[in-house]
Amino acid sequence: MSFSDRILAWYQSHKRPLPWRETKNPYVIWLSEIILQQTRVEQGLPYFLRFVEEFPNVTNFARASEGRILRLWQGLGYYSRARNMHKASKLVLEEFSGDFPTQFQDLLRLPGVGEYTAAAISSFAANQPHAVLDGNVFRVLSRYFGIEEPINSTAGKKIFSQLADELLDRQHPGEYNQAIMDFGALQCKPKSPDCSVCPLLIDCEAYKTNRQDELPKKLKGKKSKDRYFHYFLIEQDGQVLMSQRGEEDVWANLYEFPMIESAAHMDAQEIQDLPEFQGLFKDAAPVLIGDVRKHVLSHQNIYARFYKLDVENVELAKKSHWNYFLSENLDKLAKHKLISSFIEHYFFAN
DNA sequence: AAGGCGGGGGA
DNA sequence: TCCCCAGCCTT
């Protein structure tokens, strides 16, 4: 029995029932694949259901505002995925007459669609022979063949890509791609896989040499940086002053309170003494609300403090990305987790 | 080739 | 704590 036959056989009895497996609609598959990038199935599933409900086809999606799409995406992270999807949907309308592509090379033209996603959509929607290579596949191949080359090195990517392509079942590319990813997610798990019930055990190089916990190898990234955010809650006539973040940096285009960032911890008095603060709020005095909140991202630790600020008529002209919103309308804005959880806590705590 | 980009869950 | 998750884009 070949490698692919065993994977497929395992899949027949362990396949997860997932909604995006019920369709060949490339648009729906695209939605699921973008949502699932670097995201667990359990975390992405409710978002997928909401997006399909809200935007049944690519035309609906393209006609929505970016703000509405980001709001639906709120809490899922990696927000460039949502912004790229909006661009991609417009490109599908303009370049493909609204007919969502299923060919690998066409798919690669869409912003946010790389090698993995193009292989997934083309094989699932049109049975095109392109092997997927995601975290699951890297792990399965690394262990089964005992490959020590780091999966995130240039050489590693080449080796695994070629191997994945050789192993692809060209009679059933879509089914095989689904199968090997489910196998990685459920059987050949990252931590403590139960090898005793694995159908590939007798030929698995990692099992033979007891290296399941060492493979796959991966080059380590840099350490996280610390950042200190100071947010100012400014309310006036039932309205709240909000600021939209720029295109650069984390949380691009999302809403938050006006803020100042510092390189190290500062207390309320030190904040007030900053020329930047006085330029914005003159002699107003920030009053701390609650404790510091540590918000951990994969590449940075953000220490956030919230202050209440009594200022009248902040000169909005100074900051074009500042605007007042009625507090009952804050819910309509796309906000990052730090802000949405603060608002939930502060405005709606009972 | 390396770094940036979220948030959550498991060990 | 650290690692990983149906990765992609920019420099």
mmCIF file of C-alpha atoms (C1' of nucleotides) in Angstrom:
data_model
loop_
_atom_site.group_PDB
_atom_site.id
_atom_site.type_symbol
_atom_site.label_atom_id
_atom_site.label_comp_id
_atom_site.label_asym_id
_atom_site.label_seq_id
_atom_site.Cartn_x
_atom_site.Cartn_y
_atom_site.Cartn_z
ATOM 1 C CA MET A 1 0.000 0.000 0.000
ATOM 2 C CA SER A 2 1.419 3.382 -1.023
ATOM 3 C CA PHE A 3 1.775 6.363 1.276
ATOM 4 C CA SER A 4 -1.162 8.146 -0.309
ATOM 5 C CA ASP A 5 -3.349 5.026 -0.186
ATOM 6 C CA ARG A 6 -2.764 4.686 3.545
ATOM 7 C CA ILE A 7 -3.494 8.334 4.140
ATOM 8 C CA LEU A 8 -6.698 8.049 2.128
ATOM 9 C CA ALA A 9 -7.721 4.871 3.922
ATOM 10 C CA TRP A 10 -7.196 6.534 7.291
ATOM 11 C CA TYR A 11 -9.223 9.509 6.084
ATOM 12 C CA GLN A 12 -12.250 7.403 5.174
ATOM 13 C CA SER A 13 -12.791 6.482 8.802
ATOM 14 C CA HIS A 14 -11.538 9.658 10.535
ATOM 15 C CA LYS A 15 -12.697 12.488 8.270
ATOM 16 C CA ARG A 16 -14.032 15.532 10.093
ATOM 17 C CA PRO A 17 -17.411 16.800 8.909
ATOM 18 C CA LEU A 18 -16.628 20.416 8.019
ATOM 19 C CA PRO A 19 -19.068 22.733 6.217
ATOM 20 C CA TRP A 20 -16.617 23.876 3.532
ATOM 21 C CA ARG A 21 -16.149 20.261 2.506
ATOM 22 C CA GLU A 22 -19.772 20.138 1.370
ATOM 23 C CA THR A 23 -19.174 22.416 -1.609
ATOM 24 C CA LYS A 24 -17.149 22.821 -4.775
ATOM 25 C CA ASN A 25 -17.917 26.539 -4.898
ATOM 26 C CA PRO A 26 -14.476 28.178 -5.192
ATOM 27 C CA TYR A 27 -15.695 31.385 -3.539
ATOM 28 C CA VAL A 28 -16.905 29.525 -0.454
ATOM 29 C CA ILE A 29 -13.726 27.452 -0.350
ATOM 30 C CA TRP A 30 -11.675 30.647 -0.670
ATOM 31 C CA LEU A 31 -13.519 32.136 2.328
ATOM 32 C CA SER A 32 -12.704 29.083 4.418
ATOM 33 C CA GLU A 33 -9.062 28.902 3.340
ATOM 34 C CA ILE A 34 -8.261 32.530 4.103
ATOM 35 C CA ILE A 35 -10.000 32.297 7.473
ATOM 36 C CA LEU A 36 -8.054 29.152 8.320
ATOM 37 C CA GLN A 37 -4.602 30.597 7.561
ATOM 38 C CA GLN A 38 -2.661 30.303 10.823
ATOM 39 C CA THR A 39 -5.975 29.685 12.547
ATOM 40 C CA ARG A 40 -7.429 26.579 14.175
ATOM 41 C CA VAL A 41 -10.560 25.052 12.694
ATOM 42 C CA GLU A 42 -12.482 25.541 15.945
ATOM 43 C CA GLN A 43 -11.553 29.213 16.064
ATOM 44 C CA GLY A 44 -12.329 29.913 12.403
ATOM 45 C CA LEU A 45 -15.559 27.940 12.063
ATOM 46 C CA PRO A 46 -17.986 30.505 13.535
ATOM 47 C CA TYR A 47 -16.418 33.244 11.407
ATOM 48 C CA PHE A 48 -16.812 31.128 8.283
ATOM 49 C CA LEU A 49 -20.505 30.589 9.003
ATOM 50 C CA ARG A 50 -21.049 34.314 9.547
ATOM 51 C CA PHE A 51 -19.227 35.303 6.359
ATOM 52 C CA VAL A 52 -21.150 32.838 4.181
ATOM 53 C CA GLU A 53 -24.393 34.050 5.709
ATOM 54 C CA GLU A 54 -23.503 37.722 5.267
ATOM 55 C CA PHE A 55 -21.928 37.421 1.816
ATOM 56 C CA PRO A 56 -23.414 34.487 -0.156
ATOM 57 C CA ASN A 57 -21.360 35.283 -3.245
ATOM 58 C CA VAL A 58 -18.286 37.214 -4.316
ATOM 59 C CA THR A 59 -20.322 40.129 -5.673
ATOM 60 C CA ASN A 60 -21.900 40.717 -2.279
ATOM 61 C CA PHE A 61 -18.476 40.575 -0.731
ATOM 62 C CA ALA A 62 -16.918 43.034 -3.173
ATOM 63 C CA ARG A 63 -19.722 45.566 -2.712
ATOM 64 C CA ALA A 64 -19.397 45.652 1.070
ATOM 65 C CA SER A 65 -17.243 48.306 2.693
ATOM 66 C CA GLU A 66 -13.842 47.396 4.075
ATOM 67 C CA GLY A 67 -15.048 48.586 7.476
ATOM 68 C CA ARG A 68 -17.932 46.136 7.483
ATOM 69 C CA ILE A 69 -15.650 43.259 6.496
ATOM 70 C CA LEU A 70 -13.130 44.186 9.182
ATOM 71 C CA ARG A 71 -15.928 44.374 11.744
ATOM 72 C CA LEU A 72 -17.031 40.844 10.861
ATOM 73 C CA TRP A 73 -13.392 39.804 11.093
ATOM 74 C CA GLN A 74 -12.994 41.422 14.514
ATOM 75 C CA GLY A 75 -11.199 39.176 16.999
ATOM 76 C CA LEU A 76 -9.764 36.753 14.451
ATOM 77 C CA GLY A 77 -6.384 38.487 14.059
ATOM 78 C CA TYR A 78 -4.069 38.963 11.079
ATOM 79 C CA TYR A 79 -6.410 41.627 9.762
ATOM 80 C CA SER A 80 -4.511 42.032 6.489
ATOM 81 C CA ARG A 81 -6.299 38.836 5.493
ATOM 82 C CA ALA A 82 -9.624 40.684 5.571
ATOM 83 C CA ARG A 83 -8.259 43.720 3.741
ATOM 84 C CA ASN A 84 -6.660 41.508 1.094
ATOM 85 C CA MET A 85 -9.899 39.579 0.671
ATOM 86 C CA HIS A 86 -11.714 42.787 -0.112
ATOM 87 C CA LYS A 87 -9.129 43.648 -2.772
ATOM 88 C CA ALA A 88 -9.242 40.105 -4.140
ATOM 89 C CA SER A 89 -13.037 40.116 -4.427
ATOM 90 C CA LYS A 90 -12.910 43.332 -6.440
ATOM 91 C CA LEU A 91 -10.247 41.856 -8.692
ATOM 92 C CA VAL A 92 -12.482 38.819 -9.298
ATOM 93 C CA LEU A 93 -15.283 41.129 -10.422
ATOM 94 C CA GLU A 94 -13.071 43.190 -12.685
ATOM 95 C CA GLU A 95 -10.666 40.628 -14.118
ATOM 96 C CA PHE A 96 -12.761 37.458 -13.996
ATOM 97 C CA SER A 97 -16.245 38.924 -14.552
ATOM 98 C CA GLY A 98 -17.286 37.774 -11.091
ATOM 99 C CA ASP A 99 -16.519 34.161 -11.989
ATOM 100 C CA PHE A 100 -14.300 32.995 -9.143
ATOM 101 C CA PRO A 101 -11.145 31.351 -10.613
ATOM 102 C CA THR A 102 -10.187 27.732 -9.945
ATOM 103 C CA GLN A 103 -6.891 27.572 -11.844
ATOM 104 C CA PHE A 104 -3.691 27.672 -9.772
ATOM 105 C CA GLN A 105 -2.031 30.488 -11.731
ATOM 106 C CA ASP A 106 -5.194 32.623 -11.735
ATOM 107 C CA LEU A 107 -5.632 32.155 -7.993
ATOM 108 C CA LEU A 108 -2.066 33.304 -7.312
ATOM 109 C CA ARG A 109 -3.010 36.719 -8.698
ATOM 110 C CA LEU A 110 -5.424 37.309 -5.828
ATOM 111 C CA PRO A 111 -4.027 39.306 -2.899
ATOM 112 C CA GLY A 112 -3.692 37.054 0.137
ATOM 113 C CA VAL A 113 -3.549 33.868 -1.936
ATOM 114 C CA GLY A 114 -0.133 32.184 -1.908
ATOM 115 C CA GLU A 115 1.098 28.744 -2.893
ATOM 116 C CA TYR A 116 -0.788 26.897 -0.176
ATOM 117 C CA THR A 117 -4.147 28.568 -0.733
ATOM 118 C CA ALA A 118 -3.940 28.349 -4.525
ATOM 119 C CA ALA A 119 -3.208 24.614 -4.263
ATOM 120 C CA ALA A 120 -6.067 24.129 -1.816
ATOM 121 C CA ILE A 121 -8.710 25.967 -3.843
ATOM 122 C CA SER A 122 -7.664 24.511 -7.206
ATOM 123 C CA SER A 123 -7.608 20.952 -5.883
ATOM 124 C CA PHE A 124 -10.794 21.171 -3.787
ATOM 125 C CA ALA A 125 -12.920 23.082 -6.294
ATOM 126 C CA ALA A 126 -11.611 21.684 -9.581
ATOM 127 C CA ASN A 127 -9.518 18.630 -8.671
ATOM 128 C CA GLN A 128 -6.395 20.247 -10.097
ATOM 129 C CA PRO A 129 -3.196 18.304 -9.243
ATOM 130 C CA HIS A 130 -1.480 20.709 -6.836
ATOM 131 C CA ALA A 131 -0.172 19.440 -3.503
ATOM 132 C CA VAL A 132 -0.913 21.534 -0.426
ATOM 133 C CA LEU A 133 1.965 22.273 1.934
ATOM 134 C CA ASP A 134 0.843 23.651 5.280
ATOM 135 C CA GLY A 135 1.934 23.143 8.872
ATOM 136 C CA ASN A 136 0.244 19.754 8.999
ATOM 137 C CA VAL A 137 1.901 18.448 5.835
ATOM 138 C CA PHE A 138 5.323 19.709 6.904
ATOM 139 C CA ARG A 139 4.981 17.811 10.172
ATOM 140 C CA VAL A 140 3.723 14.546 8.654
ATOM 141 C CA LEU A 141 6.426 14.434 5.976
ATOM 142 C CA SER A 142 9.201 15.503 8.318
ATOM 143 C CA ARG A 143 8.370 12.713 10.739
ATOM 144 C CA TYR A 144 7.506 9.963 8.293
ATOM 145 C CA PHE A 145 10.645 10.484 6.221
ATOM 146 C CA GLY A 146 12.825 11.621 9.124
ATOM 147 C CA ILE A 147 13.773 14.898 7.474
ATOM 148 C CA GLU A 148 15.950 17.079 9.709
ATOM 149 C CA GLU A 149 16.031 20.120 7.441
ATOM 150 C CA PRO A 150 14.134 22.994 9.110
ATOM 151 C CA ILE A 151 10.730 23.495 7.518
ATOM 152 C CA ASN A 152 11.146 27.274 7.439
ATOM 153 C CA SER A 153 14.564 27.337 5.793
ATOM 154 C CA THR A 154 14.889 27.955 2.067
ATOM 155 C CA ALA A 155 16.381 24.512 1.508
ATOM 156 C CA GLY A 156 13.653 22.945 3.628
ATOM 157 C CA LYS A 157 10.836 24.535 1.701
ATOM 158 C CA LYS A 158 12.330 23.201 -1.511
ATOM 159 C CA ILE A 159 12.750 19.666 -0.210
ATOM 160 C CA PHE A 160 9.277 19.427 1.308
ATOM 161 C CA SER A 161 7.625 21.054 -1.669
ATOM 162 C CA GLN A 162 9.164 18.557 -4.077
ATOM 163 C CA LEU A 163 8.361 15.628 -1.802
ATOM 164 C CA ALA A 164 4.750 16.733 -1.347
ATOM 165 C CA ASP A 165 4.368 16.989 -5.095
ATOM 166 C CA GLU A 166 5.763 13.475 -5.635
ATOM 167 C CA LEU A 167 3.423 11.989 -3.028
ATOM 168 C CA LEU A 168 0.265 13.648 -4.352
ATOM 169 C CA ASP A 169 -2.398 11.197 -5.462
ATOM 170 C CA ARG A 170 -3.035 12.494 -8.975
ATOM 171 C CA GLN A 171 -6.250 10.529 -9.292
ATOM 172 C CA HIS A 172 -7.772 12.215 -6.240
ATOM 173 C CA PRO A 173 -5.797 15.384 -5.508
ATOM 174 C CA GLY A 174 -8.574 17.162 -3.611
ATOM 175 C CA GLU A 175 -9.426 14.203 -1.417
ATOM 176 C CA TYR A 176 -5.762 13.431 -0.763
ATOM 177 C CA ASN A 177 -4.976 17.034 0.205
ATOM 178 C CA GLN A 178 -7.869 17.077 2.672
ATOM 179 C CA ALA A 179 -6.770 13.705 3.988
ATOM 180 C CA ILE A 180 -3.148 14.514 4.748
ATOM 181 C CA MET A 181 -4.108 17.739 6.513
ATOM 182 C CA ASP A 182 -6.691 15.973 8.672
ATOM 183 C CA PHE A 183 -4.126 13.271 9.370
ATOM 184 C CA GLY A 184 -1.687 15.911 10.597
ATOM 185 C CA ALA A 185 -4.304 17.699 12.678
ATOM 186 C CA LEU A 186 -5.832 14.628 14.330
ATOM 187 C CA GLN A 187 -3.290 11.798 14.297
ATOM 188 C CA CYS A 188 0.191 13.225 13.709
ATOM 189 C CA LYS A 189 -0.400 16.075 16.178
ATOM 190 C CA PRO A 190 2.334 18.593 17.123
ATOM 191 C CA LYS A 191 2.440 17.505 20.779
ATOM 192 C CA SER A 192 2.407 13.923 22.030
ATOM 193 C CA PRO A 193 0.920 12.106 19.037
ATOM 194 C CA ASP A 194 -0.561 8.701 19.888
ATOM 195 C CA CYS A 195 1.680 6.640 17.628
ATOM 196 C CA SER A 196 0.273 3.376 18.988
ATOM 197 C CA VAL A 197 -2.817 3.802 16.823
ATOM 198 C CA CYS A 198 -1.060 5.182 13.734
ATOM 199 C CA PRO A 199 -1.483 3.235 10.488
ATOM 200 C CA LEU A 200 1.873 4.561 9.212
ATOM 201 C CA LEU A 201 3.860 3.553 12.280
ATOM 202 C CA ILE A 202 5.848 0.658 10.797
ATOM 203 C CA ASP A 203 7.357 2.858 8.093
ATOM 204 C CA CYS A 204 7.641 6.078 10.110
ATOM 205 C CA GLU A 205 11.271 7.153 10.436
ATOM 206 C CA ALA A 206 10.563 9.343 13.463
ATOM 207 C CA TYR A 207 8.826 6.502 15.280
ATOM 208 C CA LYS A 208 11.634 4.052 14.525
ATOM 209 C CA THR A 209 14.202 6.394 16.025
ATOM 210 C CA ASN A 210 11.889 7.882 18.665
ATOM 211 C CA ARG A 211 12.151 11.429 17.333
ATOM 212 C CA GLN A 212 8.432 12.304 17.182
ATOM 213 C CA ASP A 213 8.981 15.120 19.658
ATOM 214 C CA GLU A 214 11.997 16.567 17.806
ATOM 215 C CA LEU A 215 10.532 16.694 14.318
ATOM 216 C CA PRO A 216 9.830 18.817 12.468
ATOM 217 C CA LYS A 217 12.805 21.117 13.068
ATOM 218 C CA LYS A 218 12.218 24.818 12.842
ATOM 219 C CA LEU A 219 14.462 27.885 12.858
ATOM 220 C CA LYS A 220 13.658 30.073 15.848
ATOM 221 C CA GLY A 221 12.386 33.586 15.418
ATOM 222 C CA LYS A 222 13.366 36.719 17.236
ATOM 223 C CA LYS A 223 12.286 37.525 20.733
ATOM 224 C CA SER A 224 9.266 39.721 21.368
ATOM 225 C CA LYS A 225 9.588 43.445 21.883
ATOM 226 C CA ASP A 226 7.895 45.356 24.688
ATOM 227 C CA ARG A 227 5.706 48.355 23.859
ATOM 228 C CA TYR A 228 3.797 50.711 26.138
ATOM 229 C CA PHE A 229 0.460 52.103 24.966
ATOM 230 C CA HIS A 230 -1.421 54.849 26.800
ATOM 231 C CA TYR A 231 -5.068 55.167 25.769
ATOM 232 C CA PHE A 232 -7.228 58.193 26.525
ATOM 233 C CA LEU A 233 -10.956 57.791 27.008
ATOM 234 C CA ILE A 234 -12.552 61.090 26.069
ATOM 235 C CA GLU A 235 -16.332 61.374 26.334
ATOM 236 C CA GLN A 236 -18.437 64.367 25.419
ATOM 237 C CA ASP A 237 -22.243 64.635 25.108
ATOM 238 C CA GLY A 238 -22.644 60.864 25.015
ATOM 239 C CA GLN A 239 -19.985 60.566 22.359
ATOM 240 C CA VAL A 240 -16.603 58.911 22.513
ATOM 241 C CA LEU A 241 -13.510 60.077 20.698
ATOM 242 C CA MET A 242 -12.090 57.295 18.526
ATOM 243 C CA SER A 243 -8.979 57.098 16.398
ATOM 244 C CA GLN A 244 -8.386 54.962 13.329
ATOM 245 C CA ARG A 245 -4.956 53.349 13.075
ATOM 246 C CA GLY A 246 -2.867 53.850 9.956
ATOM 247 C CA GLU A 247 -1.808 51.383 7.282
ATOM 248 C CA GLU A 248 1.510 50.641 8.940
ATOM 249 C CA ASP A 249 2.129 48.819 12.183
ATOM 250 C CA VAL A 250 -0.073 46.357 13.984
ATOM 251 C CA TRP A 251 -3.898 46.508 13.730
ATOM 252 C CA ALA A 252 -3.910 48.504 10.486
ATOM 253 C CA ASN A 253 -7.102 50.515 9.887
ATOM 254 C CA LEU A 254 -8.776 49.367 13.104
ATOM 255 C CA TYR A 255 -10.345 51.745 15.621
ATOM 256 C CA GLU A 256 -9.116 52.502 19.115
ATOM 257 C CA PHE A 257 -8.960 55.443 21.520
ATOM 258 C CA PRO A 258 -6.495 58.270 20.927
ATOM 259 C CA MET A 259 -3.186 57.141 22.365
ATOM 260 C CA ILE A 260 0.466 57.866 22.985
ATOM 261 C CA GLU A 261 3.147 55.208 22.810
ATOM 262 C CA SER A 262 6.264 55.315 24.952
ATOM 263 C CA ALA A 263 9.435 53.252 24.870
ATOM 264 C CA ALA A 264 9.242 52.394 28.558
ATOM 265 C CA HIS A 265 6.726 52.409 31.374
ATOM 266 C CA MET A 266 5.430 55.855 32.405
ATOM 267 C CA ASP A 267 2.999 56.927 35.110
ATOM 268 C CA ALA A 268 0.152 59.398 34.704
ATOM 269 C CA GLN A 269 2.253 62.401 35.686
ATOM 270 C CA GLU A 270 5.011 61.525 33.259
ATOM 271 C CA ILE A 271 2.459 61.152 30.480
ATOM 272 C CA GLN A 272 0.986 64.538 31.299
ATOM 273 C CA ASP A 273 4.413 66.141 31.143
ATOM 274 C CA LEU A 274 5.085 64.909 27.620
ATOM 275 C CA PRO A 275 5.143 67.685 25.006
ATOM 276 C CA GLU A 276 3.205 65.349 22.718
ATOM 277 C CA PHE A 277 0.429 65.076 25.321
ATOM 278 C CA GLN A 278 0.283 68.821 25.916
ATOM 279 C CA GLY A 279 0.216 69.475 22.192
ATOM 280 C CA LEU A 280 -2.920 67.389 21.967
ATOM 281 C CA PHE A 281 -4.702 68.023 25.250
ATOM 282 C CA LYS A 282 -3.048 71.114 26.789
ATOM 283 C CA ASP A 283 -3.222 71.038 30.584
ATOM 284 C CA ALA A 284 -5.793 68.263 30.951
ATOM 285 C CA ALA A 285 -4.927 65.639 33.566
ATOM 286 C CA PRO A 286 -5.139 61.917 32.765
ATOM 287 C CA VAL A 287 -6.818 59.773 35.437
ATOM 288 C CA LEU A 288 -5.874 56.114 35.390
ATOM 289 C CA ILE A 289 -8.695 53.594 34.963
ATOM 290 C CA GLY A 290 -7.906 50.113 36.216
ATOM 291 C CA ASP A 291 -4.667 48.198 35.987
ATOM 292 C CA VAL A 292 -2.171 47.743 33.219
ATOM 293 C CA ARG A 293 -3.255 45.158 30.668
ATOM 294 C CA LYS A 294 -0.644 42.952 29.104
ATOM 295 C CA HIS A 295 -1.615 42.035 25.579
ATOM 296 C CA VAL A 296 0.564 39.339 24.056
ATOM 297 C CA LEU A 297 1.032 39.076 20.310
ATOM 298 C CA SER A 298 3.283 36.578 18.602
ATOM 299 C CA HIS A 299 5.982 39.196 18.094
ATOM 300 C CA GLN A 300 5.394 41.829 20.750
ATOM 301 C CA ASN A 301 4.159 42.368 24.296
ATOM 302 C CA ILE A 302 1.941 45.395 24.642
ATOM 303 C CA TYR A 303 1.442 46.942 28.054
ATOM 304 C CA ALA A 304 -1.689 49.075 27.842
ATOM 305 C CA ARG A 305 -3.057 51.586 30.316
ATOM 306 C CA PHE A 306 -6.346 53.424 30.019
ATOM 307 C CA TYR A 307 -6.894 56.960 31.289
ATOM 308 C CA LYS A 308 -9.992 59.078 31.511
ATOM 309 C CA LEU A 309 -9.470 62.561 30.195
ATOM 310 C CA ASP A 310 -11.697 65.591 30.776
ATOM 311 C CA VAL A 311 -11.148 67.849 27.822
ATOM 312 C CA GLU A 312 -13.633 69.987 25.982
ATOM 313 C CA ASN A 313 -13.665 70.378 22.246
ATOM 314 C CA VAL A 314 -10.559 68.513 21.229
ATOM 315 C CA GLU A 315 -9.393 70.091 18.017
ATOM 316 C CA LEU A 316 -10.215 67.342 15.556
ATOM 317 C CA ALA A 317 -8.476 69.253 12.808
ATOM 318 C CA LYS A 318 -5.176 68.235 14.334
ATOM 319 C CA LYS A 319 -5.859 64.606 13.652
ATOM 320 C CA SER A 320 -7.803 63.704 10.541
ATOM 321 C CA HIS A 321 -8.193 60.120 11.738
ATOM 322 C CA TRP A 322 -9.960 61.202 14.937
ATOM 323 C CA ASN A 323 -13.739 61.296 15.192
ATOM 324 C CA TYR A 324 -16.517 61.270 17.798
ATOM 325 C CA PHE A 325 -18.967 58.374 17.811
ATOM 326 C CA LEU A 326 -22.132 57.893 19.836
ATOM 327 C CA SER A 327 -21.350 55.248 22.416
ATOM 328 C CA GLU A 328 -24.152 53.034 21.101
ATOM 329 C CA ASN A 329 -22.477 53.103 17.699
ATOM 330 C CA LEU A 330 -19.074 51.918 18.891
ATOM 331 C CA ASP A 331 -20.251 48.387 18.238
ATOM 332 C CA LYS A 332 -20.266 49.081 14.506
ATOM 333 C CA LEU A 333 -16.567 49.930 14.407
ATOM 334 C CA ALA A 334 -13.907 47.283 13.811
ATOM 335 C CA LYS A 335 -11.670 47.287 16.869
ATOM 336 C CA HIS A 336 -8.770 45.153 18.001
ATOM 337 C CA LYS A 337 -9.044 42.858 20.981
ATOM 338 C CA LEU A 338 -7.444 45.230 23.470
ATOM 339 C CA ILE A 339 -10.079 47.884 22.770
ATOM 340 C CA SER A 340 -13.114 45.657 22.274
ATOM 341 C CA SER A 341 -12.511 43.877 25.566
ATOM 342 C CA PHE A 342 -11.945 47.168 27.382
ATOM 343 C CA ILE A 343 -15.186 48.606 26.020
ATOM 344 C CA GLU A 344 -17.078 45.504 26.976
ATOM 345 C CA HIS A 345 -15.675 45.732 30.461
ATOM 346 C CA TYR A 346 -16.006 49.484 30.948
ATOM 347 C CA PHE A 347 -19.268 50.377 29.217
ATOM 348 C CA PHE A 348 -21.255 47.221 29.752
ATOM 349 C CA ALA A 349 -20.070 45.912 33.099
ATOM 350 C CA ASN A 350 -23.005 45.574 35.501
ATOM 351 C "C1'" DA B 1 16.641 35.560 3.965
ATOM 352 C "C1'" DA B 2 14.315 37.694 7.554
ATOM 353 C "C1'" DG B 3 10.752 40.162 9.816
ATOM 354 C "C1'" DG B 4 5.955 41.740 10.485
ATOM 355 C "C1'" DC B 5 1.405 40.487 11.188
ATOM 356 C "C1'" DG B 6 -3.335 38.358 16.128
ATOM 357 C "C1'" DG B 7 -5.377 35.725 19.010
ATOM 358 C "C1'" DG B 8 -6.258 31.471 21.334
ATOM 359 C "C1'" DG B 9 -5.265 26.886 23.190
ATOM 360 C "C1'" DG B 10 -2.456 23.083 24.945
ATOM 361 C "C1'" DA B 11 1.424 21.155 27.552
ATOM 362 C "C1'" DT C 1 6.722 29.918 29.281
ATOM 363 C "C1'" DC C 2 6.885 28.140 24.686
ATOM 364 C "C1'" DC C 3 4.932 26.288 20.586
ATOM 365 C "C1'" DC C 4 1.571 25.824 17.108
ATOM 366 C "C1'" DC C 5 -2.355 26.855 14.180
ATOM 367 C "C1'" DA C 6 -5.501 24.813 6.456
ATOM 368 C "C1'" DG C 7 0.367 31.465 5.542
ATOM 369 C "C1'" DC C 8 1.200 35.771 3.021
ATOM 370 C "C1'" DC C 9 3.545 39.966 2.030
ATOM 371 C "C1'" DT C 10 7.310 43.265 2.157
ATOM 372 C "C1'" DT C 11 11.993 44.570 2.391
#
